């Protein structure tokens, strides 16, 4: 297949003057495009303001003909929780009908900046860290059955903590054989991509070419169509022949990853991750680096959703009527104890609905998330004389009335589904909102501990997970790693169908199982009774898992809980220790979110 059929990423930006003349696309009520960042094969990216969260993000607006790819990219990204993989925020449809995806803004420098570092030791350490982080991200991605498909320097940036983050999943998907349609970025895509093959080995080739450029400042085969011919007819030069400063092991590793034949490359990203550790280690550390093949960071249970078929259908039925402007209820309460999966069910249904709207299957619908303050800011609610009212109950009623009026005005353009977090203020507002007849154009959805006995609320009560659901949760979270049957059944028996408890115990089993397997301990090293020692007490399980965190990870988690984005100063940890501590806390399920970490649930708080 001729190389000209590639979908080629942007290799340069237009001049600032030309970019300044470009008309920015109108997005929707939540996101406002600010400035153009670049253009790729499937769409154009912009910096944007997230009015709901009050910060900046990145929005990728897909061309009309590539709109279906947006749904695939969103589905892939929304289930991933790895510190070196960009986090997605939302999917929507712009005013001109094009689909867009909003994701976190990775605000640091480009990967190419490494080559310009003048201090040799600083450059080496930064390079080795970035290599390890990107290989770890690919190992996590591949374990979930996904391939990035376009690893290149343009798709890597550093975040505020200096971590390398993999971007742009527009060509991602499950492995596939050649389809005849070539995909990738010229100079970084492997030979097999010429016939449309997408596989893990291709990501390793792209990673090697990307790292080659990060160290030397030049792509191993050059760029453009000429790079394809060189790739097919010659071998890449060694790293050392272009720029010295790395160990010979790096030459061997990069050369093997750039092999034209798939079979000659390393067998997996996890093997590359181990090889990077050995190539980067000082002589005294090499013995430890050779002990085992590391398992990637990231939450193994992020995005794993099991069971809840009837409850999901009940929620969808209400929201589908809302999309038609004929919602039969003003509010929808997902009822269950903390940790029962209320928030997860709401998010899963909201994602499905957002995808349906973006794809043009459902009528236009605004899905907004956040607390009452964020919702007030979004809809422009302006209560009159609230602060002057001496009675607290009256102040609350005035506030709720203003928000209700703002929601109805906001819903004139298109129906609104407002997703609120659990909490006393949410409970009070839902009770207020559901006391009046619905307009059909606004539904407030919120978790609740008990059924709400209000005239216009739909209560959806969560049933316990079945034993089959819990088994599926554990096995899917294991990402292909075998879980001993005794440990699996211990989780099933101890969870008693409680989703939060099942998830906490499943995470413990998965992590213990993979650590035992990869450290050579084997099945005998697992103790099902110890794994389930907290019985059916969710607080006990969370307490024990928090106590088991390394001290730095505990400090980082507590600092995030108390100070949010400013937690590092409170934790009093240097940058490298803070980054490692956050990664550990994420892997153990104690932190979630992307560049800005947060606690994953009220039970954790």
PDB file of N, CA and C in Angstrom, residues 116-181:
ATOM      1  N   UNK A 116      17.218  19.161  24.032  1.00  0.00           N
ATOM      2  CA  UNK A 116      17.850  20.448  24.190  1.00  0.00           C
ATOM      3  C   UNK A 116      18.424  20.711  25.570  1.00  0.00           C
ATOM      4  N   UNK A 117      18.247  19.774  26.506  1.00  0.00           N
ATOM      5  CA  UNK A 117      18.809  19.963  27.846  1.00  0.00           C
ATOM      6  C   UNK A 117      20.335  19.919  27.771  1.00  0.00           C
ATOM      7  N   UNK A 118      20.987  20.907  28.343  1.00  0.00           N
ATOM      8  CA  UNK A 118      22.444  21.011  28.216  1.00  0.00           C
ATOM      9  C   UNK A 118      23.180  20.153  29.229  1.00  0.00           C
ATOM     10  N   UNK A 119      22.619  19.975  30.413  1.00  0.00           N
ATOM     11  CA  UNK A 119      23.267  19.164  31.435  1.00  0.00           C
ATOM     12  C   UNK A 119      23.109  17.685  31.087  1.00  0.00           C
ATOM     13  N   UNK A 120      24.231  16.982  30.887  1.00  0.00           N
ATOM     14  CA  UNK A 120      24.182  15.590  30.426  1.00  0.00           C
ATOM     15  C   UNK A 120      23.434  14.692  31.406  1.00  0.00           C
ATOM     16  N   UNK A 121      23.712  14.853  32.697  1.00  0.00           N
ATOM     17  CA  UNK A 121      23.088  13.992  33.696  1.00  0.00           C
ATOM     18  C   UNK A 121      21.592  14.277  33.796  1.00  0.00           C
ATOM     19  N   UNK A 122      21.226  15.542  33.754  1.00  0.00           N
ATOM     20  CA  UNK A 122      19.806  15.908  33.803  1.00  0.00           C
ATOM     21  C   UNK A 122      19.071  15.342  32.593  1.00  0.00           C
ATOM     22  N   UNK A 123      19.695  15.446  31.405  1.00  0.00           N
ATOM     23  CA  UNK A 123      19.063  14.937  30.190  1.00  0.00           C
ATOM     24  C   UNK A 123      18.899  13.416  30.267  1.00  0.00           C
ATOM     25  N   UNK A 124      19.911  12.709  30.753  1.00  0.00           N
ATOM     26  CA  UNK A 124      19.826  11.249  30.830  1.00  0.00           C
ATOM     27  C   UNK A 124      18.710  10.813  31.765  1.00  0.00           C
ATOM     28  N   UNK A 125      18.647  11.428  32.944  1.00  0.00           N
ATOM     29  CA  UNK A 125      17.633  11.025  33.918  1.00  0.00           C
ATOM     30  C   UNK A 125      16.225  11.362  33.421  1.00  0.00           C
ATOM     31  N   UNK A 126      16.066  12.516  32.781  1.00  0.00           N
ATOM     32  CA  UNK A 126      14.756  12.880  32.250  1.00  0.00           C
ATOM     33  C   UNK A 126      14.333  11.929  31.131  1.00  0.00           C
ATOM     34  N   UNK A 127      15.293  11.554  30.286  1.00  0.00           N
ATOM     35  CA  UNK A 127      15.009  10.623  29.193  1.00  0.00           C
ATOM     36  C   UNK A 127      14.600   9.260  29.740  1.00  0.00           C
ATOM     37  N   UNK A 128      15.351   8.751  30.704  1.00  0.00           N
ATOM     38  CA  UNK A 128      15.055   7.421  31.243  1.00  0.00           C
ATOM     39  C   UNK A 128      13.712   7.408  31.980  1.00  0.00           C
ATOM     40  N   UNK A 129      13.408   8.495  32.652  1.00  0.00           N
ATOM     41  CA  UNK A 129      12.102   8.569  33.323  1.00  0.00           C
ATOM     42  C   UNK A 129      10.974   8.561  32.300  1.00  0.00           C
ATOM     43  N   UNK A 130      11.093   9.385  31.247  1.00  0.00           N
ATOM     44  CA  UNK A 130      10.052   9.447  30.225  1.00  0.00           C
ATOM     45  C   UNK A 130       9.889   8.104  29.531  1.00  0.00           C
ATOM     46  N   UNK A 131      11.000   7.442  29.235  1.00  0.00           N
ATOM     47  CA  UNK A 131      10.930   6.132  28.583  1.00  0.00           C
ATOM     48  C   UNK A 131      10.174   5.135  29.443  1.00  0.00           C
ATOM     49  N   UNK A 132      10.476   5.118  30.746  1.00  0.00           N
ATOM     50  CA  UNK A 132       9.814   4.192  31.656  1.00  0.00           C
ATOM     51  C   UNK A 132       8.324   4.502  31.765  1.00  0.00           C
ATOM     52  N   UNK A 133       7.984   5.777  31.858  1.00  0.00           N
ATOM     53  CA  UNK A 133       6.569   6.154  32.002  1.00  0.00           C
ATOM     54  C   UNK A 133       5.769   5.806  30.762  1.00  0.00           C
ATOM     55  N   UNK A 134       6.335   6.025  29.571  1.00  0.00           N
ATOM     56  CA  UNK A 134       5.608   5.713  28.344  1.00  0.00           C
ATOM     57  C   UNK A 134       5.484   4.203  28.132  1.00  0.00           C
ATOM     58  N   UNK A 135       6.534   3.454  28.443  1.00  0.00           N
ATOM     59  CA  UNK A 135       6.447   1.998  28.337  1.00  0.00           C
ATOM     60  C   UNK A 135       5.423   1.455  29.319  1.00  0.00           C
ATOM     61  N   UNK A 136       5.376   2.042  30.514  1.00  0.00           N
ATOM     62  CA  UNK A 136       4.401   1.621  31.517  1.00  0.00           C
ATOM     63  C   UNK A 136       2.980   1.887  31.019  1.00  0.00           C
ATOM     64  N   UNK A 137       2.773   3.047  30.398  1.00  0.00           N
ATOM     65  CA  UNK A 137       1.457   3.372  29.857  1.00  0.00           C
ATOM     66  C   UNK A 137       1.046   2.378  28.774  1.00  0.00           C
ATOM     67  N   UNK A 138       1.986   2.015  27.900  1.00  0.00           N
ATOM     68  CA  UNK A 138       1.669   1.037  26.848  1.00  0.00           C
ATOM     69  C   UNK A 138       1.395  -0.338  27.438  1.00  0.00           C
ATOM     70  N   UNK A 139       2.137  -0.717  28.475  1.00  0.00           N
ATOM     71  CA  UNK A 139       1.888  -2.014  29.117  1.00  0.00           C
ATOM     72  C   UNK A 139       0.480  -2.052  29.699  1.00  0.00           C
ATOM     73  N   UNK A 140       0.063  -0.971  30.336  1.00  0.00           N
ATOM     74  CA  UNK A 140      -1.292  -0.886  30.890  1.00  0.00           C
ATOM     75  C   UNK A 140      -2.328  -0.947  29.776  1.00  0.00           C
ATOM     76  N   UNK A 141      -2.086  -0.192  28.702  1.00  0.00           N
ATOM     77  CA  UNK A 141      -3.015  -0.157  27.582  1.00  0.00           C
ATOM     78  C   UNK A 141      -3.142  -1.527  26.925  1.00  0.00           C
ATOM     79  N   UNK A 142      -2.009  -2.176  26.670  1.00  0.00           N
ATOM     80  CA  UNK A 142      -2.036  -3.483  26.007  1.00  0.00           C
ATOM     81  C   UNK A 142      -2.696  -4.540  26.877  1.00  0.00           C
ATOM     82  N   UNK A 143      -2.514  -4.444  28.201  1.00  0.00           N
ATOM     83  CA  UNK A 143      -3.160  -5.410  29.094  1.00  0.00           C
ATOM     84  C   UNK A 143      -4.675  -5.306  29.031  1.00  0.00           C
ATOM     85  N   UNK A 144      -5.183  -4.164  28.616  1.00  0.00           N
ATOM     86  CA  UNK A 144      -6.629  -3.981  28.457  1.00  0.00           C
ATOM     87  C   UNK A 144      -7.102  -4.291  27.043  1.00  0.00           C
ATOM     88  N   UNK A 145      -6.227  -4.849  26.228  1.00  0.00           N
ATOM     89  CA  UNK A 145      -6.615  -5.245  24.884  1.00  0.00           C
ATOM     90  C   UNK A 145      -6.677  -4.110  23.890  1.00  0.00           C
ATOM     91  N   UNK A 146      -5.989  -2.992  24.185  1.00  0.00           N
ATOM     92  CA  UNK A 146      -6.008  -1.839  23.296  1.00  0.00           C
ATOM     93  C   UNK A 146      -4.607  -1.530  22.785  1.00  0.00           C
ATOM     94  N   UNK A 147      -4.549  -0.974  21.600  1.00  0.00           N
ATOM     95  CA  UNK A 147      -3.299  -0.530  20.976  1.00  0.00           C
ATOM     96  C   UNK A 147      -3.459   0.948  20.658  1.00  0.00           C
ATOM     97  N   UNK A 148      -2.424   1.756  20.936  1.00  0.00           N
ATOM     98  CA  UNK A 148      -2.530   3.195  20.675  1.00  0.00           C
ATOM     99  C   UNK A 148      -2.573   3.470  19.184  1.00  0.00           C
ATOM    100  N   UNK A 149      -1.672   2.890  18.432  1.00  0.00           N
ATOM    101  CA  UNK A 149      -1.709   3.003  16.985  1.00  0.00           C
ATOM    102  C   UNK A 149      -1.021   4.216  16.389  1.00  0.00           C
ATOM    103  N   UNK A 150      -0.539   5.150  17.222  1.00  0.00           N
ATOM    104  CA  UNK A 150       0.104   6.342  16.662  1.00  0.00           C
ATOM    105  C   UNK A 150       1.055   6.954  17.698  1.00  0.00           C
ATOM    106  N   UNK A 151       1.978   6.151  18.213  1.00  0.00           N
ATOM    107  CA  UNK A 151       2.960   6.654  19.176  1.00  0.00           C
ATOM    108  C   UNK A 151       4.012   7.448  18.409  1.00  0.00           C
ATOM    109  N   UNK A 152       4.109   8.723  18.693  1.00  0.00           N
ATOM    110  CA  UNK A 152       5.065   9.608  18.027  1.00  0.00           C
ATOM    111  C   UNK A 152       5.290  10.817  18.923  1.00  0.00           C
ATOM    112  N   UNK A 153       6.325  11.608  18.687  1.00  0.00           N
ATOM    113  CA  UNK A 153       6.599  12.757  19.560  1.00  0.00           C
ATOM    114  C   UNK A 153       5.444  13.743  19.667  1.00  0.00           C
ATOM    115  N   UNK A 154       4.696  13.936  18.592  1.00  0.00           N
ATOM    116  CA  UNK A 154       3.578  14.884  18.629  1.00  0.00           C
ATOM    117  C   UNK A 154       2.498  14.456  19.603  1.00  0.00           C
ATOM    118  N   UNK A 155       2.460  13.173  19.950  1.00  0.00           N
ATOM    119  CA  UNK A 155       1.423  12.648  20.828  1.00  0.00           C
ATOM    120  C   UNK A 155       1.933  12.390  22.241  1.00  0.00           C
ATOM    121  N   UNK A 156       3.005  13.060  22.620  1.00  0.00           N
ATOM    122  CA  UNK A 156       3.541  12.971  23.982  1.00  0.00           C
ATOM    123  C   UNK A 156       3.839  14.380  24.472  1.00  0.00           C
ATOM    124  N   UNK A 157       3.391  14.687  25.684  1.00  0.00           N
ATOM    125  CA  UNK A 157       3.751  15.949  26.327  1.00  0.00           C
ATOM    126  C   UNK A 157       4.028  15.678  27.800  1.00  0.00           C
ATOM    127  N   UNK A 158       4.664  16.643  28.449  1.00  0.00           N
ATOM    128  CA  UNK A 158       4.918  16.543  29.879  1.00  0.00           C
ATOM    129  C   UNK A 158       3.851  17.311  30.647  1.00  0.00           C
ATOM    130  N   UNK A 159       3.453  16.757  31.813  1.00  0.00           N
ATOM    131  CA  UNK A 159       2.516  17.483  32.661  1.00  0.00           C
ATOM    132  C   UNK A 159       3.286  18.393  33.620  1.00  0.00           C
ATOM    133  N   UNK A 160       2.582  19.009  34.541  1.00  0.00           N
ATOM    134  CA  UNK A 160       3.207  19.957  35.438  1.00  0.00           C
ATOM    135  C   UNK A 160       4.229  19.352  36.372  1.00  0.00           C
ATOM    136  N   UNK A 161       4.146  18.033  36.597  1.00  0.00           N
ATOM    137  CA  UNK A 161       5.104  17.346  37.467  1.00  0.00           C
ATOM    138  C   UNK A 161       6.252  16.718  36.685  1.00  0.00           C
ATOM    139  N   UNK A 162       6.323  16.998  35.370  1.00  0.00           N
ATOM    140  CA  UNK A 162       7.393  16.441  34.566  1.00  0.00           C
ATOM    141  C   UNK A 162       7.155  15.026  34.094  1.00  0.00           C
ATOM    142  N   UNK A 163       5.943  14.521  34.238  1.00  0.00           N
ATOM    143  CA  UNK A 163       5.609  13.165  33.785  1.00  0.00           C
ATOM    144  C   UNK A 163       5.252  13.176  32.313  1.00  0.00           C
ATOM    145  N   UNK A 164       5.756  12.191  31.571  1.00  0.00           N
ATOM    146  CA  UNK A 164       5.406  12.044  30.161  1.00  0.00           C
ATOM    147  C   UNK A 164       4.004  11.458  30.049  1.00  0.00           C
ATOM    148  N   UNK A 165       3.160  12.086  29.230  1.00  0.00           N
ATOM    149  CA  UNK A 165       1.762  11.673  29.092  1.00  0.00           C
ATOM    150  C   UNK A 165       1.469  11.395  27.620  1.00  0.00           C
ATOM    151  N   UNK A 166       0.839  10.270  27.365  1.00  0.00           N
ATOM    152  CA  UNK A 166       0.484   9.854  26.013  1.00  0.00           C
ATOM    153  C   UNK A 166      -0.864  10.451  25.631  1.00  0.00           C
ATOM    154  N   UNK A 167      -0.919  11.094  24.461  1.00  0.00           N
ATOM    155  CA  UNK A 167      -2.109  11.809  24.015  1.00  0.00           C
ATOM    156  C   UNK A 167      -2.683  11.183  22.748  1.00  0.00           C
ATOM    157  N   UNK A 168      -3.814  11.716  22.311  1.00  0.00           N
ATOM    158  CA  UNK A 168      -4.427  11.463  20.997  1.00  0.00           C
ATOM    159  C   UNK A 168      -4.624   9.974  20.710  1.00  0.00           C
ATOM    160  N   UNK A 169      -5.797   9.478  21.074  1.00  0.00           N
ATOM    161  CA  UNK A 169      -6.139   8.072  20.871  1.00  0.00           C
ATOM    162  C   UNK A 169      -7.072   7.893  19.675  1.00  0.00           C
ATOM    163  N   UNK A 170      -6.950   8.794  18.700  1.00  0.00           N
ATOM    164  CA  UNK A 170      -7.829   8.735  17.545  1.00  0.00           C
ATOM    165  C   UNK A 170      -7.662   7.494  16.686  1.00  0.00           C
ATOM    166  N   UNK A 171      -6.484   6.848  16.725  1.00  0.00           N
ATOM    167  CA  UNK A 171      -6.257   5.628  15.941  1.00  0.00           C
ATOM    168  C   UNK A 171      -6.195   4.395  16.822  1.00  0.00           C
ATOM    169  N   UNK A 172      -6.584   4.540  18.106  1.00  0.00           N
ATOM    170  CA  UNK A 172      -6.493   3.415  19.044  1.00  0.00           C
ATOM    171  C   UNK A 172      -7.621   2.410  18.812  1.00  0.00           C
ATOM    172  N   UNK A 173      -7.408   1.220  19.308  1.00  0.00           N
ATOM    173  CA  UNK A 173      -8.418   0.173  19.213  1.00  0.00           C
ATOM    174  C   UNK A 173      -7.803  -1.182  19.473  1.00  0.00           C
ATOM    175  N   UNK A 174      -8.592  -2.235  19.391  1.00  0.00           N
ATOM    176  CA  UNK A 174      -8.064  -3.585  19.578  1.00  0.00           C
ATOM    177  C   UNK A 174      -7.085  -3.940  18.457  1.00  0.00           C
ATOM    178  N   UNK A 175      -6.201  -4.897  18.693  1.00  0.00           N
ATOM    179  CA  UNK A 175      -5.306  -5.343  17.615  1.00  0.00           C
ATOM    180  C   UNK A 175      -6.115  -5.830  16.411  1.00  0.00           C
ATOM    181  N   UNK A 176      -5.557  -5.624  15.215  1.00  0.00           N
ATOM    182  CA  UNK A 176      -6.249  -6.104  14.019  1.00  0.00           C
ATOM    183  C   UNK A 176      -5.226  -6.398  12.931  1.00  0.00           C
ATOM    184  N   UNK A 177      -5.590  -7.274  12.061  1.00  0.00           N
ATOM    185  CA  UNK A 177      -4.743  -7.607  10.923  1.00  0.00           C
ATOM    186  C   UNK A 177      -4.907  -6.552   9.842  1.00  0.00           C
ATOM    187  N   UNK A 178      -4.072  -6.635   8.811  1.00  0.00           N
ATOM    188  CA  UNK A 178      -4.087  -5.625   7.758  1.00  0.00           C
ATOM    189  C   UNK A 178      -5.426  -5.485   7.093  1.00  0.00           C
ATOM    190  N   UNK A 179      -5.854  -4.249   6.923  1.00  0.00           N
ATOM    191  CA  UNK A 179      -7.124  -3.957   6.267  1.00  0.00           C
ATOM    192  C   UNK A 179      -6.924  -3.284   4.918  1.00  0.00           C
ATOM    193  N   UNK A 180      -5.665  -2.966   4.592  1.00  0.00           N
ATOM    194  CA  UNK A 180      -5.388  -2.268   3.345  1.00  0.00           C
ATOM    195  C   UNK A 180      -5.363  -0.768   3.504  1.00  0.00           C
ATOM    196  N   UNK A 181      -5.901  -0.235   4.629  1.00  0.00           N
ATOM    197  CA  UNK A 181      -5.914   1.204   4.869  1.00  0.00           C
ATOM    198  C   UNK A 181      -4.796   1.538   5.838  1.00  0.00           C
TER     199      UNK A 181
END
